């Protein structure tokens, strides 16, 4: 049982950690590009902002789904 | 704060507390055993989603009935801003004016409904379950089995039901805009094209059809799972934060630290969650519009 608990803990950490890596890199790159482009063309700022938030949601999705699954694994294993 | 007192007084462990709060009030009166069980109905999700829809419809109807062309009041101004926002977004994605007559109100409905369902997260995690426990106990049942989950969008059945409905609307518009033949032609030729050589054309047809199938399935699943994942993770975090306050054992240093930590963490997460709630409602609406817009475009 201890081994199962340990493996679930590792798996939850990997699911959240690797997912967070990808999502953070993606959102960071996009945020930087957004700042770049709105500094060049401030009149496009509002139109780009809507699209950026939409894409944040899209990029975040895989990470959030993973977090939800990891939290579910974690709570159903450790909080019995 | 009722969470901590309830948990402490009844002597439940933190695991039991979370498990109790993650159980639906359903037609079998307990935790669902199989992962997929079509015979189970979650009464709480159905009740809250329909109640919120009725409230939203009533409010919008009242505002629309009292709308004036003169100087608008505050409520009318807010609703007008909302409607115009949705119409603007719809115009950007769907170019057929005839489809917009149906799709723009659909987008508005989805936005308001999902927003309200998500916003149930802002109620304290124990408020509605405790009220329900009182009612359930007063009705002569065992109060320990009074399960209730207040956030309908943290129920995967609700979100997947909505995304499946969006899929059906997409299929309807595919057939309506392109015709059965046109759509069938697109299904076997779309991403990779076709070839004059009949053998290659058949192989490409299978590959194209498989890609289209994968696209529809992954669009629908990620559409529903995104909303569910956000709301479920949010709800679970609120419960875990409430457990910090449940560690109260009296006026000693660790208890006070946990109490302060509970307040700070709950405040921070609630503020961040305002963004998540509005953003997820907006994204669910935008993706619905984008998917229906894709159904309008030929390849």
PDB file of N, CA, C and O in Angstrom, chain A residues 49-51 53-62 64-73 75-76 78-80, chain B residues 13-16 18-19 22 35 89 222 225-226 229-230 232-233 236-237 240 243 275 279-280 282-283 286-287 290:
ATOM      1  N   UNK A  49      -6.288  41.746 -27.064  1.00  0.00           N
ATOM      2  CA  UNK A  49      -6.481  41.299 -25.689  1.00  0.00           C
ATOM      3  C   UNK A  49      -7.538  40.194 -25.615  1.00  0.00           C
ATOM      4  O   UNK A  49      -7.335  39.186 -24.940  1.00  0.00           O
ATOM      5  N   UNK A  50      -8.648  40.381 -26.361  1.00  0.00           N
ATOM      6  CA  UNK A  50      -9.700  39.363 -26.363  1.00  0.00           C
ATOM      7  C   UNK A  50      -9.136  38.036 -26.853  1.00  0.00           C
ATOM      8  O   UNK A  50      -9.322  36.984 -26.237  1.00  0.00           O
ATOM      9  N   UNK A  51      -8.390  38.109 -27.968  1.00  0.00           N
ATOM     10  CA  UNK A  51      -7.830  36.875 -28.527  1.00  0.00           C
ATOM     11  C   UNK A  51      -6.832  36.253 -27.564  1.00  0.00           C
ATOM     12  O   UNK A  51      -6.744  35.028 -27.433  1.00  0.00           O
ATOM     13  N   UNK A  53      -6.827  36.399 -24.258  1.00  0.00           N
ATOM     14  CA  UNK A  53      -7.506  35.709 -23.157  1.00  0.00           C
ATOM     15  C   UNK A  53      -8.103  34.393 -23.643  1.00  0.00           C
ATOM     16  O   UNK A  53      -8.063  33.382 -22.933  1.00  0.00           O
ATOM     17  N   UNK A  54      -8.633  34.401 -24.858  1.00  0.00           N
ATOM     18  CA  UNK A  54      -9.188  33.166 -25.408  1.00  0.00           C
ATOM     19  C   UNK A  54      -8.099  32.097 -25.491  1.00  0.00           C
ATOM     20  O   UNK A  54      -8.284  30.944 -25.091  1.00  0.00           O
ATOM     21  N   UNK A  55      -6.918  32.512 -25.982  1.00  0.00           N
ATOM     22  CA  UNK A  55      -5.830  31.547 -26.139  1.00  0.00           C
ATOM     23  C   UNK A  55      -5.288  31.098 -24.786  1.00  0.00           C
ATOM     24  O   UNK A  55      -4.863  29.951 -24.642  1.00  0.00           O
ATOM     25  N   UNK A  56      -5.305  32.023 -23.793  1.00  0.00           N
ATOM     26  CA  UNK A  56      -4.888  31.604 -22.449  1.00  0.00           C
ATOM     27  C   UNK A  56      -5.771  30.461 -21.982  1.00  0.00           C
ATOM     28  O   UNK A  56      -5.292  29.453 -21.449  1.00  0.00           O
ATOM     29  N   UNK A  57      -7.077  30.613 -22.217  1.00  0.00           N
ATOM     30  CA  UNK A  57      -7.983  29.547 -21.824  1.00  0.00           C
ATOM     31  C   UNK A  57      -7.673  28.251 -22.540  1.00  0.00           C
ATOM     32  O   UNK A  57      -7.698  27.173 -21.952  1.00  0.00           O
ATOM     33  N   UNK A  58      -7.349  28.360 -23.849  1.00  0.00           N
ATOM     34  CA  UNK A  58      -7.054  27.150 -24.621  1.00  0.00           C
ATOM     35  C   UNK A  58      -5.770  26.496 -24.141  1.00  0.00           C
ATOM     36  O   UNK A  58      -5.689  25.276 -23.986  1.00  0.00           O
ATOM     37  N   UNK A  59      -4.726  27.329 -23.917  1.00  0.00           N
ATOM     38  CA  UNK A  59      -3.442  26.771 -23.492  1.00  0.00           C
ATOM     39  C   UNK A  59      -3.564  26.156 -22.112  1.00  0.00           C
ATOM     40  O   UNK A  59      -3.014  25.103 -21.817  1.00  0.00           O
ATOM     41  N   UNK A  60      -4.348  26.834 -21.258  1.00  0.00           N
ATOM     42  CA  UNK A  60      -4.512  26.387 -19.882  1.00  0.00           C
ATOM     43  C   UNK A  60      -5.280  25.075 -19.791  1.00  0.00           C
ATOM     44  O   UNK A  60      -5.165  24.368 -18.800  1.00  0.00           O
ATOM     45  N   UNK A  61      -6.073  24.774 -20.822  1.00  0.00           N
ATOM     46  CA  UNK A  61      -7.039  23.681 -20.690  1.00  0.00           C
ATOM     47  C   UNK A  61      -6.369  22.367 -20.323  1.00  0.00           C
ATOM     48  O   UNK A  61      -6.751  21.727 -19.338  1.00  0.00           O
ATOM     49  N   UNK A  62      -5.332  21.987 -21.091  1.00  0.00           N
ATOM     50  CA  UNK A  62      -4.709  20.683 -20.848  1.00  0.00           C
ATOM     51  C   UNK A  62      -4.141  20.640 -19.432  1.00  0.00           C
ATOM     52  O   UNK A  62      -4.282  19.637 -18.722  1.00  0.00           O
ATOM     53  N   UNK A  64      -5.137  22.439 -16.795  1.00  0.00           N
ATOM     54  CA  UNK A  64      -6.189  22.427 -15.772  1.00  0.00           C
ATOM     55  C   UNK A  64      -6.851  21.051 -15.709  1.00  0.00           C
ATOM     56  O   UNK A  64      -7.142  20.535 -14.621  1.00  0.00           O
ATOM     57  N   UNK A  65      -7.067  20.442 -16.880  1.00  0.00           N
ATOM     58  CA  UNK A  65      -7.654  19.102 -16.882  1.00  0.00           C
ATOM     59  C   UNK A  65      -6.732  18.146 -16.134  1.00  0.00           C
ATOM     60  O   UNK A  65      -7.160  17.350 -15.302  1.00  0.00           O
ATOM     61  N   UNK A  66      -5.416  18.268 -16.419  1.00  0.00           N
ATOM     62  CA  UNK A  66      -4.456  17.428 -15.704  1.00  0.00           C
ATOM     63  C   UNK A  66      -4.481  17.677 -14.216  1.00  0.00           C
ATOM     64  O   UNK A  66      -4.450  16.740 -13.412  1.00  0.00           O
ATOM     65  N   UNK A  67      -4.558  18.959 -13.829  1.00  0.00           N
ATOM     66  CA  UNK A  67      -4.606  19.279 -12.401  1.00  0.00           C
ATOM     67  C   UNK A  67      -5.840  18.686 -11.745  1.00  0.00           C
ATOM     68  O   UNK A  67      -5.771  18.130 -10.643  1.00  0.00           O
ATOM     69  N   UNK A  68      -6.971  18.801 -12.442  1.00  0.00           N
ATOM     70  CA  UNK A  68      -8.195  18.230 -11.896  1.00  0.00           C
ATOM     71  C   UNK A  68      -8.058  16.732 -11.677  1.00  0.00           C
ATOM     72  O   UNK A  68      -8.401  16.208 -10.614  1.00  0.00           O
ATOM     73  N   UNK A  69      -7.500  16.042 -12.681  1.00  0.00           N
ATOM     74  CA  UNK A  69      -7.340  14.586 -12.567  1.00  0.00           C
ATOM     75  C   UNK A  69      -6.362  14.251 -11.446  1.00  0.00           C
ATOM     76  O   UNK A  69      -6.604  13.348 -10.634  1.00  0.00           O
ATOM     77  N   UNK A  70      -5.252  15.032 -11.369  1.00  0.00           N
ATOM     78  CA  UNK A  70      -4.263  14.754 -10.326  1.00  0.00           C
ATOM     79  C   UNK A  70      -4.850  14.985  -8.935  1.00  0.00           C
ATOM     80  O   UNK A  70      -4.630  14.201  -8.017  1.00  0.00           O
ATOM     81  N   UNK A  71      -5.634  16.078  -8.796  1.00  0.00           N
ATOM     82  CA  UNK A  71      -6.259  16.344  -7.499  1.00  0.00           C
ATOM     83  C   UNK A  71      -7.230  15.226  -7.139  1.00  0.00           C
ATOM     84  O   UNK A  71      -7.341  14.811  -5.985  1.00  0.00           O
ATOM     85  N   UNK A  72      -7.925  14.738  -8.159  1.00  0.00           N
ATOM     86  CA  UNK A  72      -8.879  13.659  -7.911  1.00  0.00           C
ATOM     87  C   UNK A  72      -8.152  12.395  -7.453  1.00  0.00           C
ATOM     88  O   UNK A  72      -8.541  11.763  -6.475  1.00  0.00           O
ATOM     89  N   UNK A  73      -7.060  12.046  -8.182  1.00  0.00           N
ATOM     90  CA  UNK A  73      -6.227  10.903  -7.764  1.00  0.00           C
ATOM     91  C   UNK A  73      -5.757  11.097  -6.334  1.00  0.00           C
ATOM     92  O   UNK A  73      -5.861  10.210  -5.487  1.00  0.00           O
ATOM     93  N   UNK A  75      -6.785  13.131  -3.832  1.00  0.00           N
ATOM     94  CA  UNK A  75      -7.765  13.111  -2.753  1.00  0.00           C
ATOM     95  C   UNK A  75      -8.342  11.716  -2.564  1.00  0.00           C
ATOM     96  O   UNK A  75      -8.585  11.292  -1.443  1.00  0.00           O
ATOM     97  N   UNK A  76      -8.550  10.986  -3.673  1.00  0.00           N
ATOM     98  CA  UNK A  76      -9.173   9.677  -3.495  1.00  0.00           C
ATOM     99  C   UNK A  76      -8.169   8.659  -2.948  1.00  0.00           C
ATOM    100  O   UNK A  76      -8.577   7.631  -2.414  1.00  0.00           O
ATOM    101  N   UNK A  78      -5.254   9.646  -0.792  1.00  0.00           N
ATOM    102  CA  UNK A  78      -4.696  10.015   0.515  1.00  0.00           C
ATOM    103  C   UNK A  78      -5.755  10.365   1.539  1.00  0.00           C
ATOM    104  O   UNK A  78      -5.523  10.285   2.726  1.00  0.00           O
ATOM    105  N   UNK A  79      -6.917  10.824   1.101  1.00  0.00           N
ATOM    106  CA  UNK A  79      -7.929  11.261   2.075  1.00  0.00           C
ATOM    107  C   UNK A  79      -9.019  10.214   2.179  1.00  0.00           C
ATOM    108  O   UNK A  79     -10.153  10.445   1.817  1.00  0.00           O
ATOM    109  N   UNK A  80      -8.655   9.038   2.636  1.00  0.00           N
ATOM    110  CA  UNK A  80      -9.678   7.989   2.741  1.00  0.00           C
ATOM    111  C   UNK A  80     -10.268   7.972   4.130  1.00  0.00           C
ATOM    112  O   UNK A  80      -9.596   8.197   5.090  1.00  0.00           O
TER     113      UNK A  80
ATOM    114  N   UNK B  13     -13.065  13.073   9.861  1.00  0.00           N
ATOM    115  CA  UNK B  13     -11.709  13.306   9.403  1.00  0.00           C
ATOM    116  C   UNK B  13     -11.757  14.154   8.141  1.00  0.00           C
ATOM    117  O   UNK B  13     -12.810  14.315   7.520  1.00  0.00           O
ATOM    118  N   UNK B  14     -10.586  14.710   7.774  1.00  0.00           N
ATOM    119  CA  UNK B  14     -10.566  15.572   6.597  1.00  0.00           C
ATOM    120  C   UNK B  14     -10.937  14.783   5.347  1.00  0.00           C
ATOM    121  O   UNK B  14     -11.580  15.313   4.444  1.00  0.00           O
ATOM    122  N   UNK B  15     -10.542  13.502   5.302  1.00  0.00           N
ATOM    123  CA  UNK B  15     -10.895  12.683   4.148  1.00  0.00           C
ATOM    124  C   UNK B  15     -12.398  12.504   4.024  1.00  0.00           C
ATOM    125  O   UNK B  15     -12.961  12.633   2.934  1.00  0.00           O
ATOM    126  N   UNK B  16     -13.040  12.247   5.164  1.00  0.00           N
ATOM    127  CA  UNK B  16     -14.494  12.084   5.131  1.00  0.00           C
ATOM    128  C   UNK B  16     -15.178  13.379   4.726  1.00  0.00           C
ATOM    129  O   UNK B  16     -16.169  13.373   3.996  1.00  0.00           O
ATOM    130  N   UNK B  18     -13.977  15.786   2.746  1.00  0.00           N
ATOM    131  CA  UNK B  18     -13.874  15.998   1.295  1.00  0.00           C
ATOM    132  C   UNK B  18     -14.781  15.020   0.558  1.00  0.00           C
ATOM    133  O   UNK B  18     -15.520  15.409  -0.362  1.00  0.00           O
ATOM    134  N   UNK B  19     -14.740  13.744   0.973  1.00  0.00           N
ATOM    135  CA  UNK B  19     -15.543  12.736   0.271  1.00  0.00           C
ATOM    136  C   UNK B  19     -17.027  13.077   0.371  1.00  0.00           C
ATOM    137  O   UNK B  19     -17.772  12.928  -0.600  1.00  0.00           O
ATOM    138  N   UNK B  22     -17.845  15.729  -2.025  1.00  0.00           N
ATOM    139  CA  UNK B  22     -17.722  15.386  -3.440  1.00  0.00           C
ATOM    140  C   UNK B  22     -18.779  14.380  -3.868  1.00  0.00           C
ATOM    141  O   UNK B  22     -18.727  13.858  -4.979  1.00  0.00           O
ATOM    142  N   UNK B  35     -17.833   4.193 -13.091  1.00  0.00           N
ATOM    143  CA  UNK B  35     -17.486   5.509 -13.627  1.00  0.00           C
ATOM    144  C   UNK B  35     -18.585   5.998 -14.559  1.00  0.00           C
ATOM    145  O   UNK B  35     -18.953   7.173 -14.555  1.00  0.00           O
ATOM    146  N   UNK B  89     -18.693  39.688 -30.890  1.00  0.00           N
ATOM    147  CA  UNK B  89     -17.903  38.461 -31.025  1.00  0.00           C
ATOM    148  C   UNK B  89     -18.495  37.559 -32.100  1.00  0.00           C
ATOM    149  O   UNK B  89     -17.774  36.939 -32.881  1.00  0.00           O
ATOM    150  N   UNK B 222     -12.642  18.169 -25.216  1.00  0.00           N
ATOM    151  CA  UNK B 222     -11.856  19.226 -24.555  1.00  0.00           C
ATOM    152  C   UNK B 222     -12.750  20.407 -24.190  1.00  0.00           C
ATOM    153  O   UNK B 222     -12.525  21.084 -23.197  1.00  0.00           O
ATOM    154  N   UNK B 225     -14.438  19.156 -20.972  1.00  0.00           N
ATOM    155  CA  UNK B 225     -13.477  18.874 -19.905  1.00  0.00           C
ATOM    156  C   UNK B 225     -12.816  20.136 -19.387  1.00  0.00           C
ATOM    157  O   UNK B 225     -12.431  20.220 -18.219  1.00  0.00           O
ATOM    158  N   UNK B 226     -12.643  21.135 -20.276  1.00  0.00           N
ATOM    159  CA  UNK B 226     -11.972  22.381 -19.863  1.00  0.00           C
ATOM    160  C   UNK B 226     -12.764  23.070 -18.755  1.00  0.00           C
ATOM    161  O   UNK B 226     -12.225  23.418 -17.701  1.00  0.00           O
ATOM    162  N   UNK B 229     -12.849  20.775 -15.613  1.00  0.00           N
ATOM    163  CA  UNK B 229     -11.568  20.736 -14.909  1.00  0.00           C
ATOM    164  C   UNK B 229     -11.330  22.001 -14.110  1.00  0.00           C
ATOM    165  O   UNK B 229     -10.946  21.955 -12.948  1.00  0.00           O
ATOM    166  N   UNK B 230     -11.604  23.158 -14.716  1.00  0.00           N
ATOM    167  CA  UNK B 230     -11.413  24.420 -14.009  1.00  0.00           C
ATOM    168  C   UNK B 230     -12.287  24.505 -12.776  1.00  0.00           C
ATOM    169  O   UNK B 230     -11.826  24.863 -11.694  1.00  0.00           O
ATOM    170  N   UNK B 232     -13.940  22.055 -11.176  1.00  0.00           N
ATOM    171  CA  UNK B 232     -13.713  20.995 -10.187  1.00  0.00           C
ATOM    172  C   UNK B 232     -12.468  21.308  -9.364  1.00  0.00           C
ATOM    173  O   UNK B 232     -12.481  21.220  -8.126  1.00  0.00           O
ATOM    174  N   UNK B 233     -11.387  21.711 -10.058  1.00  0.00           N
ATOM    175  CA  UNK B 233     -10.162  22.042  -9.336  1.00  0.00           C
ATOM    176  C   UNK B 233     -10.406  23.217  -8.400  1.00  0.00           C
ATOM    177  O   UNK B 233      -9.932  23.225  -7.253  1.00  0.00           O
ATOM    178  N   UNK B 236     -12.456  22.019  -5.373  1.00  0.00           N
ATOM    179  CA  UNK B 236     -11.656  21.175  -4.487  1.00  0.00           C
ATOM    180  C   UNK B 236     -10.675  22.024  -3.681  1.00  0.00           C
ATOM    181  O   UNK B 236     -10.456  21.774  -2.489  1.00  0.00           O
ATOM    182  N   UNK B 237     -10.106  23.056  -4.329  1.00  0.00           N
ATOM    183  CA  UNK B 237      -9.166  23.910  -3.602  1.00  0.00           C
ATOM    184  C   UNK B 237      -9.868  24.663  -2.485  1.00  0.00           C
ATOM    185  O   UNK B 237      -9.312  24.816  -1.396  1.00  0.00           O
ATOM    186  N   UNK B 240     -10.146  22.233   0.303  1.00  0.00           N
ATOM    187  CA  UNK B 240      -8.863  21.993   0.978  1.00  0.00           C
ATOM    188  C   UNK B 240      -8.500  23.185   1.855  1.00  0.00           C
ATOM    189  O   UNK B 240      -7.958  23.029   2.955  1.00  0.00           O
ATOM    190  N   UNK B 243     -10.301  23.104   5.027  1.00  0.00           N
ATOM    191  CA  UNK B 243      -9.748  22.125   5.971  1.00  0.00           C
ATOM    192  C   UNK B 243      -8.703  22.755   6.878  1.00  0.00           C
ATOM    193  O   UNK B 243      -8.504  22.311   8.008  1.00  0.00           O
ATOM    194  N   UNK B 275     -11.658  35.840 -11.758  1.00  0.00           N
ATOM    195  CA  UNK B 275     -11.123  35.842 -13.121  1.00  0.00           C
ATOM    196  C   UNK B 275     -11.451  34.530 -13.824  1.00  0.00           C
ATOM    197  O   UNK B 275     -11.909  34.517 -14.967  1.00  0.00           O
ATOM    198  N   UNK B 279     -13.687  34.175 -17.119  1.00  0.00           N
ATOM    199  CA  UNK B 279     -12.900  33.768 -18.287  1.00  0.00           C
ATOM    200  C   UNK B 279     -13.421  32.453 -18.857  1.00  0.00           C
ATOM    201  O   UNK B 279     -13.548  32.297 -20.079  1.00  0.00           O
ATOM    202  N   UNK B 280     -13.732  31.491 -17.993  1.00  0.00           N
ATOM    203  CA  UNK B 280     -14.196  30.206 -18.497  1.00  0.00           C
ATOM    204  C   UNK B 280     -15.560  30.325 -19.165  1.00  0.00           C
ATOM    205  O   UNK B 280     -15.818  29.675 -20.182  1.00  0.00           O
ATOM    206  N   UNK B 282     -16.620  32.994 -20.686  1.00  0.00           N
ATOM    207  CA  UNK B 282     -16.345  33.648 -21.961  1.00  0.00           C
ATOM    208  C   UNK B 282     -15.747  32.663 -22.966  1.00  0.00           C
ATOM    209  O   UNK B 282     -16.134  32.615 -24.144  1.00  0.00           O
ATOM    210  N   UNK B 283     -14.804  31.825 -22.493  1.00  0.00           N
ATOM    211  CA  UNK B 283     -14.152  30.881 -23.400  1.00  0.00           C
ATOM    212  C   UNK B 283     -15.149  29.839 -23.896  1.00  0.00           C
ATOM    213  O   UNK B 283     -15.149  29.478 -25.073  1.00  0.00           O
ATOM    214  N   UNK B 286     -17.077  31.598 -26.533  1.00  0.00           N
ATOM    215  CA  UNK B 286     -16.290  31.868 -27.747  1.00  0.00           C
ATOM    216  C   UNK B 286     -16.040  30.581 -28.531  1.00  0.00           C
ATOM    217  O   UNK B 286     -16.120  30.563 -29.752  1.00  0.00           O
ATOM    218  N   UNK B 287     -15.729  29.493 -27.816  1.00  0.00           N
ATOM    219  CA  UNK B 287     -15.448  28.246 -28.526  1.00  0.00           C
ATOM    220  C   UNK B 287     -16.702  27.722 -29.199  1.00  0.00           C
ATOM    221  O   UNK B 287     -16.630  27.198 -30.317  1.00  0.00           O
ATOM    222  N   UNK B 290     -16.886  29.697 -32.269  1.00  0.00           N
ATOM    223  CA  UNK B 290     -15.841  29.316 -33.235  1.00  0.00           C
ATOM    224  C   UNK B 290     -16.185  27.980 -33.890  1.00  0.00           C
ATOM    225  O   UNK B 290     -16.049  27.823 -35.110  1.00  0.00           O
TER     226      UNK B 290
END
